[in-house]
Coordinates of C-alpha atoms in Angstrom, one line a residue:
X1207 CA 28.7 -35.3 -33.6
X1208 CA 31.4 -35.5 -31.2
X1209 CA 31.1 -33.9 -28.2
X1210 CA 33.7 -31.2 -26.4
X1211 CA 34.0 -31.3 -22.4
X1212 CA 35.5 -27.5 -21.8
X1213 CA 37.5 -27.9 -19.2
X1214 CA 39.7 -31.3 -19.3
X1215 CA 38.4 -34.0 -21.2
X1216 CA 36.2 -35.0 -23.8
X1217 CA 33.3 -37.6 -23.1
X1218 CA 31.9 -39.3 -25.2
X1219 CA 29.1 -42.3 -25.1
X1220 CA 29.0 -45.0 -28.5
X1221 CA 25.6 -46.8 -28.3
X1222 CA 26.4 -50.8 -29.4
X1223 CA 23.7 -52.9 -31.3
X1224 CA 23.0 -54.5 -32.7
X1225 CA 22.7 -53.7 -36.8
X1226 CA 19.3 -51.8 -37.3
X1227 CA 17.5 -51.7 -33.9
X1228 CA 16.2 -49.5 -32.4
X1229 CA 17.0 -50.9 -28.6
X1230 CA 20.7 -49.6 -27.6
X1231 CA 23.0 -52.1 -26.2
X1232 CA 24.7 -50.7 -22.7
X1233 CA 27.5 -48.0 -24.7
X1234 CA 31.6 -47.9 -24.0
X1235 CA 32.6 -44.2 -23.1
X1236 CA 35.6 -42.8 -23.6
X1237 CA 37.7 -40.4 -22.1
X1238 CA 40.2 -38.6 -23.4
X1239 CA 42.6 -36.6 -21.4
X1240 CA 45.1 -33.3 -21.9
X1241 CA 48.2 -34.9 -23.1
X1242 CA 49.8 -38.7 -24.0
X1243 CA 46.8 -40.4 -21.5
X1244 CA 43.6 -42.3 -22.0
X1245 CA 41.5 -44.5 -20.5
X1246 CA 38.4 -46.3 -22.5
X1247 CA 35.8 -47.4 -19.7
X1248 CA 32.8 -49.5 -19.8
X1249 CA 29.2 -48.4 -18.5
X1250 CA 29.6 -51.1 -15.2
X1251 CA 33.3 -49.3 -14.4
X1252 CA 31.5 -45.6 -15.2
X1253 CA 29.3 -46.5 -12.4
X1254 CA 31.3 -46.9 -9.8
X1255 CA 32.8 -43.8 -10.1
X1256 CA 33.2 -41.6 -6.7
X1257 CA 33.5 -38.2 -6.2
X1258 CA 34.6 -36.0 -3.5
X1259 CA 33.4 -34.3 -0.7
X1260 CA 32.0 -31.2 -0.5
X1261 CA 33.1 -28.8 2.2
X1262 CA 31.1 -28.8 5.0
X1263 CA 32.7 -25.4 5.7
X1264 CA 32.0 -23.9 2.3
X1265 CA 29.3 -24.8 2.2
X1266 CA 26.3 -25.4 3.3
X1267 CA 24.7 -29.5 4.1
X1268 CA 21.4 -28.8 1.2
X1269 CA 24.4 -27.8 -1.6
X1270 CA 24.1 -31.6 -1.5
X1271 CA 27.5 -34.9 -0.4
X1272 CA 29.0 -35.6 -3.0
X1273 CA 31.2 -32.8 -5.9
X1274 CA 30.7 -33.8 -9.5
X1275 CA 32.1 -30.3 -10.7
X1276 CA 31.9 -26.9 -10.6
X1277 CA 32.4 -23.5 -12.3
X1278 CA 32.1 -20.0 -12.4
X1279 CA 28.9 -17.8 -13.1
X1280 CA 30.3 -13.5 -13.7
X1281 CA 27.9 -11.3 -12.9
X1282 CA 26.4 -8.1 -15.0
X1283 CA 28.1 -6.5 -11.3
X1284 CA 31.9 -7.6 -11.9
X1285 CA 31.0 -10.4 -9.3
X1286 CA 30.7 -14.4 -9.8
X1287 CA 28.5 -16.9 -8.1
X1288 CA 29.9 -20.8 -8.3
X1289 CA 27.5 -23.1 -10.1
X1290 CA 28.1 -26.3 -8.7
X1291 CA 26.8 -30.0 -9.9
X1292 CA 26.5 -31.8 -6.3
X1293 CA 24.6 -35.1 -5.7
X1294 CA 23.7 -36.8 -2.6
X1295 CA 25.3 -40.5 -3.8
X1296 CA 26.1 -42.9 -5.8
X1297 CA 25.3 -46.5 -6.5
X1298 CA 25.2 -49.1 -9.1
X1299 CA 23.0 -47.0 -11.4
X1300 CA 25.1 -44.1 -11.5
X1301 CA 24.4 -40.6 -8.9
X1302 CA 21.6 -40.6 -6.6
X1303 CA 19.9 -36.8 -6.1
X1304 CA 21.5 -34.5 -8.3
X1305 CA 21.4 -31.0 -8.8
X1306 CA 22.6 -28.6 -9.4
X1307 CA 23.1 -24.9 -6.7
X1308 CA 24.4 -21.6 -8.0
X1309 CA 26.4 -20.6 -4.7
X1310 CA 27.3 -17.2 -3.3
X1311 CA 30.8 -17.6 -2.2
X1312 CA 31.0 -14.4 -0.3
X1313 CA 29.0 -15.9 2.3
X1314 CA 30.4 -18.5 5.3
X1315 CA 28.9 -20.1 4.7
X1316 CA 27.9 -20.1 1.0
X1317 CA 24.6 -18.2 0.4
X1318 CA 22.7 -20.8 -1.4
X1319 CA 20.8 -18.5 -4.8
X1320 CA 18.6 -21.4 -6.4
X1321 CA 19.2 -25.4 -6.1
X1322 CA 17.7 -27.5 -9.3
X1323 CA 17.1 -31.2 -8.6
X1324 CA 17.6 -33.9 -11.2
X1325 CA 16.9 -36.6 -10.2
X1326 CA 19.3 -39.9 -11.0
X1327 CA 21.5 -40.6 -13.2
X1328 CA 24.4 -42.1 -14.6
X1329 CA 27.6 -40.1 -15.6
X1330 CA 26.3 -36.5 -14.8
X1331 CA 28.0 -33.3 -16.8
X1332 CA 27.5 -29.5 -17.3
X1333 CA 28.4 -28.9 -20.3
X1334 CA 29.5 -24.2 -20.9
X1335 CA 28.2 -23.3 -24.8
X1336 CA 32.1 -21.6 -24.3
X1337 CA 34.7 -20.6 -21.6
X1338 CA 32.3 -17.2 -20.0
X1339 CA 29.2 -18.7 -21.2
X1340 CA 25.6 -18.0 -21.5
X1341 CA 24.2 -21.2 -21.0
X1342 CA 25.2 -24.4 -20.7
X1343 CA 24.2 -28.3 -21.1
X1344 CA 23.4 -30.5 -18.1
X1345 CA 23.0 -34.4 -19.7
X1346 CA 23.2 -37.9 -17.9
X1347 CA 22.0 -41.5 -18.6
X1348 CA 19.0 -42.1 -16.9
X1349 CA 17.3 -45.8 -16.2
X1350 CA 17.2 -47.9 -19.5
X1351 CA 20.9 -46.7 -20.8
X1352 CA 19.1 -43.3 -22.4
X1353 CA 20.3 -39.9 -22.7
X1354 CA 18.5 -37.6 -21.5
X1355 CA 19.7 -33.7 -21.2
X1356 CA 18.4 -30.2 -20.3
X1357 CA 19.6 -26.2 -21.8
X1358 CA 19.4 -23.8 -19.3
X1359 CA 20.4 -20.5 -20.4
X1360 CA 21.5 -17.6 -17.5
X1361 CA 21.2 -15.0 -16.1
X1362 CA 24.1 -12.7 -15.3
X1363 CA 22.4 -10.2 -14.0
X1364 CA 20.5 -12.6 -11.2
X1365 CA 23.0 -15.5 -11.5
X1366 CA 20.1 -18.2 -12.0
X1367 CA 19.3 -20.9 -14.6
X1368 CA 16.4 -20.8 -16.4
X1369 CA 15.6 -23.9 -18.2
X1370 CA 15.1 -23.4 -22.0
X1371 CA 15.0 -27.1 -23.7
X1372 CA 14.5 -30.6 -23.2
X1373 CA 16.1 -32.8 -24.9
X1374 CA 13.9 -36.2 -24.1
X1375 CA 11.9 -39.2 -26.2
X1376 CA 9.0 -36.0 -26.5
X1377 CA 11.9 -33.7 -28.6
X1378 CA 11.0 -33.8 -31.7
X1379 CA 7.1 -33.5 -30.9
X1380 CA 7.8 -30.0 -29.1
X1381 CA 9.3 -28.3 -31.2
X1382 CA 7.2 -29.6 -33.9
X1383 CA 9.7 -31.5 -36.9
X1384 CA 7.7 -33.4 -39.0
X1385 CA 9.6 -35.3 -41.0
X1386 CA 7.8 -38.0 -43.4
X1387 CA 10.1 -40.6 -44.1
X1388 CA 9.2 -43.1 -47.0
X1389 CA 11.3 -46.7 -48.2
X1390 CA 10.7 -47.1 -51.7
X1391 CA 11.9 -49.9 -54.6
X1392 CA 15.9 -50.6 -54.3
X1393 CA 16.9 -49.2 -50.9
X1394 CA 15.8 -45.6 -51.9
X1395 CA 14.6 -43.7 -48.9
X1396 CA 13.0 -39.9 -49.4
X1397 CA 12.9 -38.2 -47.0
X1398 CA 11.1 -34.3 -46.2
X1399 CA 10.7 -31.8 -44.0
X1400 CA 8.3 -29.0 -43.1
X1401 CA 10.5 -27.1 -40.8
X1402 CA 13.6 -26.4 -42.3
X1403 CA 12.0 -27.1 -45.7
X1404 CA 14.5 -30.2 -47.1
X1405 CA 13.7 -32.6 -49.6
X1406 CA 16.4 -35.6 -49.9
X1407 CA 16.6 -38.8 -50.6
X1408 CA 19.6 -41.8 -49.7
X1409 CA 20.4 -44.3 -51.8
X1410 CA 20.7 -47.9 -49.9
X1411 CA 21.3 -50.2 -53.3
X1412 CA 24.5 -50.8 -52.1
X1413 CA 23.9 -51.9 -49.2
X1414 CA 20.1 -53.3 -50.3
X1415 CA 21.5 -57.3 -49.2
X1416 CA 21.7 -55.7 -45.6
X1417 CA 18.1 -54.2 -45.6
X1418 CA 16.7 -57.9 -46.9
X1419 CA 18.1 -59.4 -44.2
X1420 CA 16.9 -57.1 -41.2
X1421 CA 13.8 -57.9 -42.5
X1422 CA 12.8 -54.1 -44.2
X1423 CA 12.9 -55.2 -48.2
X1424 CA 11.6 -58.1 -50.2
X1425 CA 13.4 -60.1 -53.1
X1426 CA 12.2 -58.7 -54.8
X1427 CA 13.5 -55.1 -54.7
X1428 CA 10.3 -54.1 -52.8
X1429 CA 10.3 -52.7 -48.9
X1430 CA 8.1 -54.8 -46.5
X1431 CA 4.6 -52.8 -46.9
X1432 CA 3.9 -52.8 -42.7
X1433 CA 7.2 -51.2 -42.7
X1434 CA 8.0 -48.5 -45.8
X1435 CA 7.0 -45.6 -44.0
X1436 CA 9.6 -44.1 -41.3
X1437 CA 9.0 -42.6 -38.1
X1438 CA 11.4 -39.5 -36.4
X1439 CA 11.8 -40.3 -33.1
X1440 CA 14.6 -39.5 -30.5
X1441 CA 15.9 -42.5 -29.0
X1442 CA 18.2 -41.3 -26.5
X1443 CA 21.9 -42.7 -27.2
X1444 CA 22.6 -40.2 -29.8
X1445 CA 24.5 -37.6 -29.6
X1446 CA 24.0 -34.4 -28.5
X1447 CA 26.0 -30.7 -28.4
X1448 CA 26.5 -27.2 -27.2
X1449 CA 28.3 -24.3 -29.0
X1450 CA 28.6 -20.5 -28.8
X1451 CA 28.1 -19.0 -32.4
X1452 CA 28.1 -15.6 -33.2
X1453 CA 26.9 -14.3 -30.2
X1454 CA 23.7 -16.8 -29.7
X1455 CA 23.7 -20.6 -28.1
X1456 CA 23.1 -23.7 -31.0
X1457 CA 22.8 -26.9 -29.9
X1458 CA 23.3 -29.6 -32.3
X1459 CA 20.6 -32.8 -31.2
X1460 CA 20.6 -36.4 -33.0
X1461 CA 17.0 -38.4 -33.5
X1462 CA 16.7 -41.4 -35.6
X1463 CA 14.6 -42.1 -38.3
X1464 CA 12.6 -46.1 -37.4
X1465 CA 10.1 -48.6 -39.3
X1466 CA 7.7 -49.9 -37.6
X1467 CA 9.7 -52.8 -36.2
X1468 CA 11.8 -49.9 -34.7
X1469 CA 14.7 -50.2 -37.1
X1470 CA 17.5 -47.2 -37.8
X1471 CA 17.1 -47.0 -40.9
X1472 CA 18.1 -43.0 -40.8
X1473 CA 20.2 -40.9 -38.8
X1474 CA 18.7 -36.8 -37.9
X1475 CA 21.0 -33.8 -37.1
X1476 CA 18.5 -31.1 -35.7
X1477 CA 20.5 -27.7 -34.9
X1478 CA 19.1 -24.9 -33.4
X1479 CA 19.9 -21.7 -32.7
X1480 CA 18.7 -19.0 -29.3
X1481 CA 19.0 -15.5 -30.5
X1482 CA 17.6 -11.8 -30.3
X1483 CA 14.6 -13.6 -30.4
X1484 CA 14.5 -15.5 -27.8
X1485 CA 13.0 -18.2 -29.4
X1486 CA 14.4 -21.5 -30.2
X1487 CA 14.3 -21.7 -34.6
X1488 CA 15.7 -25.2 -36.1
X1489 CA 17.8 -24.0 -38.2
X1490 CA 19.2 -26.9 -40.4
X1491 CA 18.0 -30.6 -40.3
X1492 CA 20.5 -33.0 -42.1
X1493 CA 19.5 -36.8 -42.6
X1494 CA 22.1 -39.6 -43.3
X1495 CA 22.2 -43.8 -43.5
X1496 CA 22.0 -45.1 -39.9
X1497 CA 25.7 -47.0 -39.0
X1498 CA 24.3 -50.3 -39.8
X1499 CA 23.3 -49.2 -43.8
X1500 CA 26.4 -46.5 -44.2
X1501 CA 28.8 -47.5 -47.3
X1502 CA 31.9 -44.8 -45.3

């Protein structure tokens, strides 16, 4: 999946890890700016990025000290509030005291309608689903280089945000995603999901030698018995995105299928839709070999 910032740049997280390993290396983050200029930033250099001070004459101290980004929140009344993503400071590990602030700028200083405290993290972002969003996604890299995301629905009557979805380690359990994965002789991977109903076979035979090198399969063509069953996890290095489609909010979330030894065998992508039912529905679940075992 590709992540697209709605304003000036796209921020892509690339986790680099040893072949098949479950633990991620520090990601490299690439900004693609409008125009011809682009620059690649390492995890360490991104942590040192500074943000402008918030205008103290316009906002109260409770709004935060530094402005990361902002956007307009239109109201049904025809007025608008301002959504601010702010932080209290920054250090080598990233931004501290991150918060979302909904402000009424018709007052001076602006009135604070809502504050959502989001803790600390690196590269915090607010991603709107569209130019006139009904939902936004917050994400940041937390301790251990693990990305966490949260989706908030915008109440256009009050201007407040309602948390709708947390995308973290426990996402598969919360959404009751039940996927059975099993390694079969010859490098076949049988995958089956109950909801949504999906049954698929991945053929890893072209890279069978790698599976043997990684001590997942034996040279006789059979998987290591203790590793043959896979489990679905949200490791935190996978991708996530949000978009507006047919009047509804759609979120795409990356997942991983791993062995007992925490080797990633396959990647999964879950597409969730929030519509008139006011519930999240898992619309589709797709699978592909993880990067070390992909032939594409």
